[in-house]
XYZ file of C-alpha atoms in Angstrom:
591
model
C 3.931 -20.546 -13.464
C 2.867 -24.187 -13.775
C 0.883 -24.823 -16.821
C -2.354 -25.891 -15.200
C -2.502 -22.416 -13.217
C -2.239 -20.128 -16.454
C -4.973 -19.267 -18.380
C -3.255 -21.023 -21.360
C -3.469 -24.422 -19.174
C -6.945 -23.759 -17.829
C -8.275 -22.749 -21.433
C -6.932 -26.103 -22.931
C -7.640 -28.414 -20.373
C -11.705 -26.821 -20.317
C -11.545 -27.448 -24.207
C -10.308 -31.100 -23.955
C -12.709 -32.177 -21.125
C -15.583 -30.809 -23.248
C -14.409 -32.535 -26.521
C -13.457 -35.630 -24.576
C -16.575 -35.796 -22.822
C -18.494 -35.275 -25.956
C -16.846 -37.765 -27.478
C -17.167 -40.452 -24.800
C -20.956 -40.033 -24.985
C -20.868 -40.279 -28.905
C -18.590 -43.359 -28.632
C -21.072 -45.101 -26.304
C -24.196 -44.257 -28.326
C -22.500 -45.652 -31.503
C -21.211 -48.873 -29.741
C -24.817 -49.304 -28.549
C -26.286 -48.365 -32.234
C -23.827 -50.646 -34.253
C -24.253 -53.291 -31.745
C -28.105 -53.301 -31.838
C -27.757 -52.755 -35.920
C -25.812 -56.023 -36.325
C -28.407 -57.784 -34.278
C -31.401 -56.668 -36.213
C -29.632 -57.552 -39.528
C -29.123 -60.683 -38.305
C -32.998 -60.945 -37.103
C -34.038 -59.520 -40.636
C -31.809 -62.135 -42.427
C -33.068 -64.996 -40.073
C -36.713 -64.119 -40.550
C -36.271 -63.867 -44.115
C -34.588 -67.062 -44.212
C -37.197 -69.028 -41.979
C -39.869 -67.758 -43.941
C -38.666 -68.898 -47.352
C -37.964 -72.407 -45.530
C -41.638 -72.572 -44.127
C -43.255 -71.665 -47.675
C -40.967 -74.118 -49.421
C -41.611 -77.249 -46.982
C -45.738 -75.892 -47.037
C -45.566 -76.183 -51.156
C -43.948 -79.571 -51.220
C -45.767 -82.299 -49.179
C -42.923 -84.512 -49.404
C -40.814 -84.011 -46.769
C -37.531 -85.245 -48.186
C -37.685 -82.690 -50.917
C -38.866 -79.578 -49.076
C -35.924 -80.505 -46.493
C -33.655 -80.800 -49.153
C -34.502 -77.331 -50.484
C -34.682 -75.847 -46.979
C -31.274 -76.998 -46.431
C -29.998 -75.531 -49.600
C -31.646 -72.194 -48.331
C -30.164 -71.995 -45.192
C -26.514 -70.585 -44.584
C -24.042 -70.715 -42.111
C -23.671 -69.988 -39.336
C -27.549 -70.548 -39.204
C -29.233 -73.468 -37.834
C -32.479 -74.764 -38.681
C -34.870 -77.098 -36.784
C -37.992 -78.429 -38.034
C -40.357 -79.894 -35.603
C -43.284 -82.160 -36.793
C -46.184 -83.141 -34.490
C -44.542 -82.061 -31.250
C -42.026 -84.588 -31.232
C -40.260 -85.130 -34.400
C -37.122 -82.995 -34.972
C -34.926 -82.414 -37.881
C -31.882 -80.262 -37.946
C -30.000 -78.685 -41.043
C -27.055 -80.581 -42.048
C -23.581 -80.027 -40.526
C -25.090 -79.174 -37.102
C -23.359 -80.436 -34.423
C -24.615 -82.332 -31.307
C -23.377 -79.315 -29.319
C -24.908 -77.120 -31.582
C -28.579 -78.822 -31.434
C -31.472 -77.339 -29.307
C -32.682 -80.121 -27.197
C -36.559 -80.969 -27.953
C -37.357 -80.582 -24.147
C -36.212 -77.068 -24.132
C -38.472 -76.062 -26.870
C -41.349 -78.002 -25.510
C -40.983 -76.393 -22.069
C -40.459 -72.968 -23.329
C -43.865 -71.319 -23.611
C -42.952 -68.489 -25.890
C -41.044 -70.693 -28.443
C -44.354 -73.123 -28.667
C -46.734 -70.071 -29.219
C -45.655 -70.974 -33.027
C -47.527 -74.360 -32.515
C -50.549 -73.654 -29.902
C -50.907 -69.809 -30.794
C -49.977 -70.513 -34.783
C -47.911 -67.320 -34.863
C -44.238 -66.146 -35.095
C -41.797 -65.952 -32.193
C -38.204 -64.078 -31.580
C -36.236 -64.835 -28.456
C -32.937 -64.476 -27.182
C -31.798 -67.275 -25.428
C -29.054 -69.423 -24.284
C -28.620 -72.921 -26.156
C -29.313 -75.079 -23.221
C -32.219 -73.078 -21.765
C -34.518 -70.344 -21.742
C -32.723 -67.705 -19.549
C -29.769 -65.692 -21.143
C -26.291 -65.612 -20.308
C -24.617 -62.594 -18.582
C -22.656 -62.165 -22.107
C -24.975 -61.551 -24.587
C -22.432 -63.038 -27.202
C -22.982 -66.526 -25.447
C -26.486 -66.645 -26.262
C -28.295 -67.550 -29.374
C -31.000 -65.665 -31.090
C -34.145 -68.177 -32.324
C -36.854 -67.260 -34.611
C -39.607 -69.547 -35.426
C -42.789 -69.639 -37.574
C -45.514 -72.108 -37.674
C -45.610 -74.865 -40.523
C -48.763 -76.099 -42.015
C -48.229 -79.417 -43.636
C -50.627 -81.914 -45.336
C -50.505 -85.102 -42.831
C -49.309 -83.647 -40.077
C -51.327 -81.907 -36.918
C -48.963 -79.218 -36.035
C -45.385 -78.066 -37.093
C -42.887 -75.381 -36.725
C -39.647 -74.003 -38.306
C -37.154 -72.675 -36.117
C -33.713 -70.790 -37.516
C -31.301 -69.835 -34.641
C -27.732 -68.523 -34.899
C -25.101 -67.568 -32.367
C -24.639 -63.797 -31.552
C -21.129 -64.598 -31.225
C -20.801 -64.362 -34.770
C -21.311 -60.450 -34.317
C -18.776 -60.154 -31.814
C -16.052 -59.816 -34.009
C -17.704 -57.443 -36.227
C -18.710 -55.376 -33.202
C -15.056 -55.554 -32.042
C -13.916 -54.026 -35.794
C -16.559 -51.426 -35.409
C -15.469 -50.321 -31.780
C -11.833 -50.333 -32.263
C -12.857 -48.028 -35.469
C -14.770 -45.622 -33.363
C -12.024 -45.601 -30.751
C -9.650 -44.580 -33.129
C -11.388 -42.172 -34.438
C -12.089 -40.446 -31.168
C -8.574 -40.778 -30.080
C -7.594 -39.060 -33.157
C -10.032 -36.349 -32.663
C -8.818 -35.865 -29.079
C -5.225 -35.604 -30.583
C -6.159 -32.835 -32.939
C -8.487 -31.364 -30.214
C -5.371 -30.951 -27.821
C -3.208 -29.518 -30.603
C -5.736 -27.222 -31.767
C -6.937 -26.325 -27.950
C -3.442 -25.361 -27.012
C -2.728 -23.455 -29.921
C -5.802 -21.347 -29.902
C -5.312 -20.829 -25.856
C -1.977 -19.872 -26.709
C -3.370 -17.510 -29.380
C -5.774 -15.808 -27.066
C -3.374 -15.294 -24.001
C -0.394 -14.020 -26.234
C -1.852 -10.553 -25.577
C -2.941 -11.144 -22.053
C 0.818 -12.087 -21.260
C 1.707 -8.811 -22.943
C -0.578 -7.025 -21.186
C 0.199 -8.530 -17.929
C 3.814 -7.700 -18.447
C 2.432 -3.970 -18.912
C 0.509 -3.977 -15.593
C 3.779 -4.783 -13.806
C 5.638 -2.028 -15.445
C 2.445 0.393 -14.617
C 2.614 -0.777 -11.118
C 5.975 0.138 -11.136
C 5.446 3.663 -12.276
C 6.106 3.598 -16.099
C 2.831 5.127 -17.090
C 4.269 5.507 -20.423
C 4.115 1.836 -21.127
C 1.790 0.606 -23.807
C 0.417 -2.868 -24.935
C 0.914 -3.495 -28.883
C -2.700 -4.147 -30.410
C -2.804 -6.949 -32.462
C -6.092 -7.772 -32.895
C -9.340 -5.906 -33.674
C -11.596 -8.151 -31.281
C -12.374 -7.957 -27.219
C -9.036 -8.493 -26.705
C -7.755 -5.806 -29.123
C -10.429 -3.421 -27.467
C -9.080 -4.390 -23.833
C -5.875 -3.565 -25.163
C -6.945 0.107 -26.474
C -8.920 0.730 -23.335
C -5.558 -0.157 -21.214
C -3.496 2.222 -22.996
C -6.227 4.577 -22.300
C -6.108 4.030 -18.508
C -2.491 4.397 -18.615
C -2.592 7.516 -20.193
C -5.156 8.601 -17.912
C -3.383 7.780 -14.990
C -0.462 9.468 -15.906
C -2.449 12.729 -16.245
C -4.099 12.427 -13.019
C -0.994 11.293 -11.177
C 0.845 14.345 -12.658
C -2.299 16.522 -11.476
C -2.214 15.039 -7.909
C 1.783 15.777 -7.710
C 0.914 19.387 -8.889
C -1.778 19.704 -6.171
C 0.212 17.962 -3.590
C 3.262 20.391 -4.296
C 0.788 23.291 -4.328
C -0.448 22.378 -1.002
C 3.002 21.461 0.379
C 3.947 25.048 -0.921
C 1.161 26.521 0.564
C 1.751 24.915 3.966
C 5.130 25.656 3.998
C 4.480 29.444 3.453
C 1.774 30.009 6.229
C 2.393 31.688 8.819
C 0.324 29.831 11.218
C 1.383 26.354 12.372
C -0.855 23.267 10.810
C -0.745 19.858 12.519
C -2.748 16.842 11.054
C -3.751 14.291 13.704
C -5.135 10.640 13.498
C -7.844 9.651 15.917
C -5.569 8.554 18.690
C -3.486 11.857 18.523
C -0.725 10.514 16.150
C 0.836 13.499 14.557
C 0.501 13.239 10.653
C 1.317 16.014 8.852
C 3.032 19.366 10.075
C 4.673 22.483 8.609
C 7.347 24.360 9.742
C 5.762 26.686 12.059
C 4.102 23.628 13.495
C 7.393 21.990 13.859
C 9.145 24.814 15.644
C 6.054 24.648 17.937
C 6.469 20.930 18.504
C 9.964 21.188 19.125
C 9.243 23.832 22.018
C 6.957 21.222 23.397
C 9.436 18.654 22.995
C 12.206 20.728 24.827
C 9.765 21.578 27.536
C 8.738 17.933 28.427
C 12.155 16.908 28.576
C 13.540 13.263 27.909
C 10.609 11.576 30.441
C 7.986 13.244 27.910
C 5.192 10.838 26.502
C 3.002 12.936 24.603
C 3.687 13.874 21.101
C 1.633 17.254 21.256
C 0.794 19.676 24.227
C -1.883 18.157 26.829
C -4.247 21.139 26.006
C -4.109 20.511 22.027
C -4.803 16.582 22.936
C -7.688 17.754 25.249
C -9.232 19.598 22.046
C -8.713 16.741 19.466
C -10.566 14.559 21.845
C -13.570 17.171 22.267
C -13.482 17.090 18.563
C -13.720 13.384 18.157
C -16.410 13.162 20.383
C -18.513 16.345 19.936
C -17.424 16.463 15.726
C -17.362 20.369 16.084
C -14.427 22.657 15.858
C -12.720 23.564 19.109
C -10.740 26.826 20.356
C -8.149 26.880 23.115
C -5.095 28.978 24.281
C -2.054 27.833 25.745
C 1.566 29.172 26.794
C 4.879 27.333 25.782
C 8.214 28.707 26.446
C 6.803 32.222 27.177
C 4.910 32.548 24.042
C 1.075 32.481 23.647
C -0.705 30.296 20.851
C -4.124 29.940 19.911
C -5.047 26.620 18.798
C -7.743 25.941 16.624
C -8.648 21.931 15.946
C -11.265 21.165 13.358
C -12.665 17.673 12.755
C -11.547 15.694 9.414
C -14.388 13.006 8.125
C -13.952 9.605 6.134
C -17.058 9.713 4.432
C -19.138 9.802 7.678
C -16.605 8.898 10.409
C -14.136 11.863 12.326
C -10.864 9.868 11.200
C -8.752 12.575 12.725
C -8.596 16.387 12.887
C -6.481 19.248 11.762
C -5.231 21.840 14.202
C -3.948 25.427 13.241
C -1.807 27.191 15.554
C -1.273 30.658 15.768
C 1.407 32.580 17.216
C -0.153 35.611 19.051
C 3.157 35.913 20.971
C 3.657 39.551 18.762
C 0.285 40.752 19.571
C 0.699 40.336 23.465
C 4.166 41.633 23.072
C 3.235 44.923 21.117
C 0.769 45.334 24.231
C 3.508 44.899 26.515
C 5.552 46.976 24.718
C 3.445 49.949 24.632
C 3.006 49.965 28.232
C 6.573 49.423 29.127
C 8.763 51.417 26.890
C 8.147 54.974 28.200
C 8.645 53.473 31.951
C 12.020 51.652 30.486
C 13.245 54.893 28.868
C 12.588 56.492 31.911
C 13.851 54.378 34.403
C 17.303 54.228 32.194
C 17.401 57.861 31.982
C 15.828 59.101 35.266
C 18.788 57.476 37.502
C 21.831 58.982 35.902
C 19.989 62.501 35.478
C 18.943 62.440 39.010
C 22.575 61.705 39.943
C 23.775 64.450 37.803
C 21.320 66.892 39.283
C 21.835 66.049 43.025
C 25.912 65.982 42.779
C 25.656 69.591 40.338
C 23.433 70.679 43.541
C 25.835 69.739 45.728
C 28.865 71.575 44.223
C 26.982 74.665 43.832
C 25.676 74.439 47.214
C 29.379 73.925 48.310
C 28.506 70.805 50.296
C 31.715 69.355 49.135
C 33.773 71.284 51.533
C 37.348 69.421 50.575
C 39.063 69.365 47.131
C 39.040 65.529 47.050
C 35.189 65.587 47.790
C 34.862 67.930 44.792
C 37.055 65.633 42.291
C 34.762 62.602 43.507
C 31.551 64.170 42.867
C 33.217 65.255 39.313
C 34.175 61.664 38.832
C 30.718 60.495 39.397
C 29.070 63.021 37.207
C 31.612 62.085 34.560
C 30.874 58.284 34.709
C 27.228 58.832 34.377
C 27.559 61.088 31.526
C 29.458 58.366 29.849
C 26.641 55.885 30.872
C 24.145 58.289 29.194
C 26.392 58.302 26.426
C 26.426 54.526 25.993
C 22.906 54.329 26.096
C 22.345 57.118 23.455
C 24.846 55.326 21.341
C 23.144 52.056 21.615
C 20.099 53.511 21.080
C 21.418 55.089 17.726
C 22.944 52.001 16.548
C 19.973 50.187 17.568
C 18.204 52.603 15.373
C 20.359 52.450 12.391
C 20.204 48.466 12.439
C 16.393 48.702 12.602
C 16.594 50.861 9.782
C 18.735 48.590 7.552
C 22.119 51.043 7.767
C 23.934 48.316 9.363
C 27.172 47.665 7.369
C 29.053 44.455 7.297
C 32.718 43.863 6.675
C 32.449 39.983 6.314
C 35.595 38.270 5.317
C 36.932 34.581 5.736
C 37.809 33.962 9.369
C 39.548 30.518 11.011
C 36.747 29.703 13.336
C 38.395 27.827 15.999
C 40.863 30.530 17.069
C 38.333 33.161 16.614
C 35.970 31.246 18.963
C 38.825 30.442 21.664
C 40.044 34.071 21.560
C 36.654 35.326 22.501
C 36.160 32.869 25.103
C 39.482 33.451 26.657
C 38.579 37.374 27.422
C 35.836 35.926 29.968
C 38.195 33.114 31.769
C 39.274 35.653 34.400
C 35.804 36.614 35.272
C 34.497 33.150 35.237
C 37.344 32.125 37.691
C 36.645 34.589 39.564
C 32.998 33.675 40.021
C 33.894 30.235 40.167
C 32.566 29.191 36.872
C 33.637 26.376 34.549
C 33.823 28.001 30.857
C 34.507 25.670 28.133
C 34.449 25.558 24.130
C 33.315 22.619 22.420
C 33.340 21.977 18.689
C 31.234 19.345 17.289
C 32.443 19.673 14.268
C 35.522 21.618 13.201
C 35.329 23.954 10.256
C 38.684 25.791 9.120
C 37.198 28.859 7.582
C 34.083 30.718 7.434
C 32.882 34.142 6.120
C 31.330 36.339 8.594
C 32.198 39.983 10.161
C 34.384 39.009 13.035
C 33.580 42.201 14.826
C 29.963 42.182 14.818
C 29.847 38.288 15.787
C 32.202 39.074 18.201
C 30.056 41.591 19.817
C 27.099 39.243 19.753
C 29.093 36.543 21.700
C 30.797 38.944 24.096
C 27.217 40.165 25.015
C 25.820 36.512 25.458
C 28.476 34.973 27.531
C 28.833 37.786 29.559
C 25.062 37.380 30.372
C 25.811 33.625 30.972
C 28.135 34.271 33.302
C 26.275 36.995 35.102
C 23.140 34.921 35.600
C 24.892 31.698 36.744
C 26.012 31.269 40.396
C 29.458 29.918 41.699
C 30.121 26.487 40.842
C 27.804 26.704 37.510
C 29.275 25.945 33.971
C 28.925 27.967 30.735
C 29.601 26.133 27.594
C 30.214 27.308 23.999
C 29.057 24.877 21.262
C 29.507 25.047 17.676
C 27.786 22.687 15.228
C 27.927 22.165 11.578
C 24.517 22.400 9.590
C 24.134 21.755 5.955
C 23.565 25.278 5.047
C 25.753 26.641 7.573
C 26.496 26.690 11.188
C 25.008 27.197 14.827
C 26.413 28.438 17.872
C 25.173 27.695 21.276
C 25.900 29.742 24.601
C 24.182 27.180 27.402
C 24.651 27.961 31.271
C 22.896 26.178 34.102
C 22.096 29.544 35.761
C 18.487 30.963 37.362
C 16.975 30.545 33.861
C 14.472 32.895 32.310
C 10.847 33.185 33.477
C 8.617 31.708 30.947
C 6.492 35.032 30.757
C 9.537 36.932 29.841
C 10.898 34.562 27.043
C 8.883 36.380 24.171
C 10.709 39.829 25.104
C 14.334 38.991 25.624
C 15.354 40.453 22.463
C 13.429 43.886 22.987
C 14.868 46.964 23.716
C 15.413 47.401 27.756
C 14.547 43.957 28.620
C 15.470 43.094 32.300
C 14.180 40.064 33.795
C 14.963 40.879 37.201
C 13.010 44.309 37.384
C 14.686 45.203 40.718
C 18.159 44.634 39.915
C 20.387 47.838 39.980
C 22.427 49.743 37.507
C 26.016 48.913 36.900
C 26.756 45.360 35.683
C 23.043 44.963 34.471
C 23.788 46.866 31.335
C 21.255 49.058 29.604
C 19.203 45.934 28.187
C 19.824 46.552 24.672
C 22.353 44.102 24.053
C 20.315 41.361 22.886
C 18.424 43.504 20.679
C 21.482 44.578 19.182
C 22.750 40.997 18.919
C 19.433 39.866 17.249
C 19.794 42.760 14.447
C 23.422 41.585 13.977
C 22.321 38.180 13.255
C 19.321 39.171 10.992
C 21.488 41.075 9.023
C 23.730 37.792 8.247
C 20.613 36.419 7.051
C 20.478 34.388 10.397
C 18.265 33.363 13.139
C 18.451 33.694 16.966
C 16.501 32.235 19.531
C 16.335 31.305 23.385
C 15.189 28.198 25.343
C 15.138 28.338 29.145
C 13.802 26.752 32.180
C 13.810 28.433 35.472
C 15.835 27.005 37.827
C 17.683 24.821 35.041
C 19.535 27.194 32.783
C 19.292 29.066 29.517
C 20.446 28.338 25.883
C 21.149 31.119 23.354
C 21.303 29.655 19.968
C 22.252 31.787 16.692
C 22.743 30.186 13.219
C 24.980 31.554 10.451
C 24.298 30.540 6.977
C 27.393 30.022 4.133
C 27.988 32.739 1.863
C 26.666 31.120 -1.587
């Protein structure tokens, strides 16, 4: 940093300029004073001398004796001129011709002639040869005249004059002395000002370094208190400010952590928007909500949030009132409450609370559908058992082959009812928490290929491409292989059954920070949006008109969900009608 930009330089230059200005004014005044003082002293000496000369000459009537005594009184470098009767002039001995005042000059000067005409003493500063003064004062002379009354003479006057050049040397010596004193004063002032400014700014420099440390987050930095003046009090106040900042920052961090914990633990989604619709803050439920929106929006989407939410946001900004709306996304029902956020008096944004109402809607639907689904699943085999039993009783089957065929049908339907009951029992045990897992380290790649290879024949029969993709290979992972195989079997079988000829089914494994994710993707017909929330419920069948047989019992996905939940994982589905479906489940690593 340059000196003149620092506090030291500014304070130093201020003191130096102030003292220099004062010394300059003082020097000018002293020079004027001493110059006037010297001239005054010359005037006083000349006045006293000329009065003595006039007195002596008046006392001695004899001009010769009076002049001799007068010449003795007059000291060099003064010159004396005696005017008698307005025409005779006498000059003191030693006066050179060039130093003599012409008689015509005296006679023409009205002011000098007042000694004769008005009988009064006169003083004047003039040039030697005329009445006008020179530009340089030291080239002038000062002349003093007094009237002279001599017996036998009409008028007379005594003039004494001296060149001001004789005081020039004295004035120059005085000037040198004053300038020398001023220079010494400026040098001493410079040293003193620099020392004083350095002492004053030293604590400020330490305080500046401490401020930079505090700006970098080191709130424990303290400024040493070296004095007990205002700067010392400033250092004390700075240390107190640092301690208070640390306390306030810790309090803010605690509040932030508390708010973050509250937001993270909320079941409802919370989204904070700016005025232009930019998403600022979200919690995990809100992120899942937005992820569903991004999936549905696709690659060509240009909105950060659902259109319905942005419409509510615009209404809040316009009306400054809370707005409520509903929307359905990926088959799930949401209620959105948008409230304004104020910046003093203006609305700076809004906070949206997204509540998933799918469970409530789902419970309402399940209450209506459960009895119908169970009745539907049991009615068909019971009706067939009843019908074929009556056929046997009524001897409708005439041949032995027909009886065997009827018995075979009755046996298959009884097995179907047995599977249904067993699956219901398994599902009930799982939901009651009685499922047992036999976890063991499994080489994942061969395991996934083995499960997939079971369906290669079915896939070729339906002309479907079935592939396995391992994005990040892992060698061993701990889980229950029988249960996970049951999940994969159900998902792959469903994908193949709902994919038309020429389609594709892909099983994708991805590594995550805390586990692995398995995606089963197909290019089938997709699941209607209104059915998505119920795919993991008992007896779910999106196609209500499909017949028994390969359609299954409708319990497979419910069992798969319970198996994944038992592994402390998560299972989800994303689908678009006409574009395909993706089932994903996540298995965490065993700690």
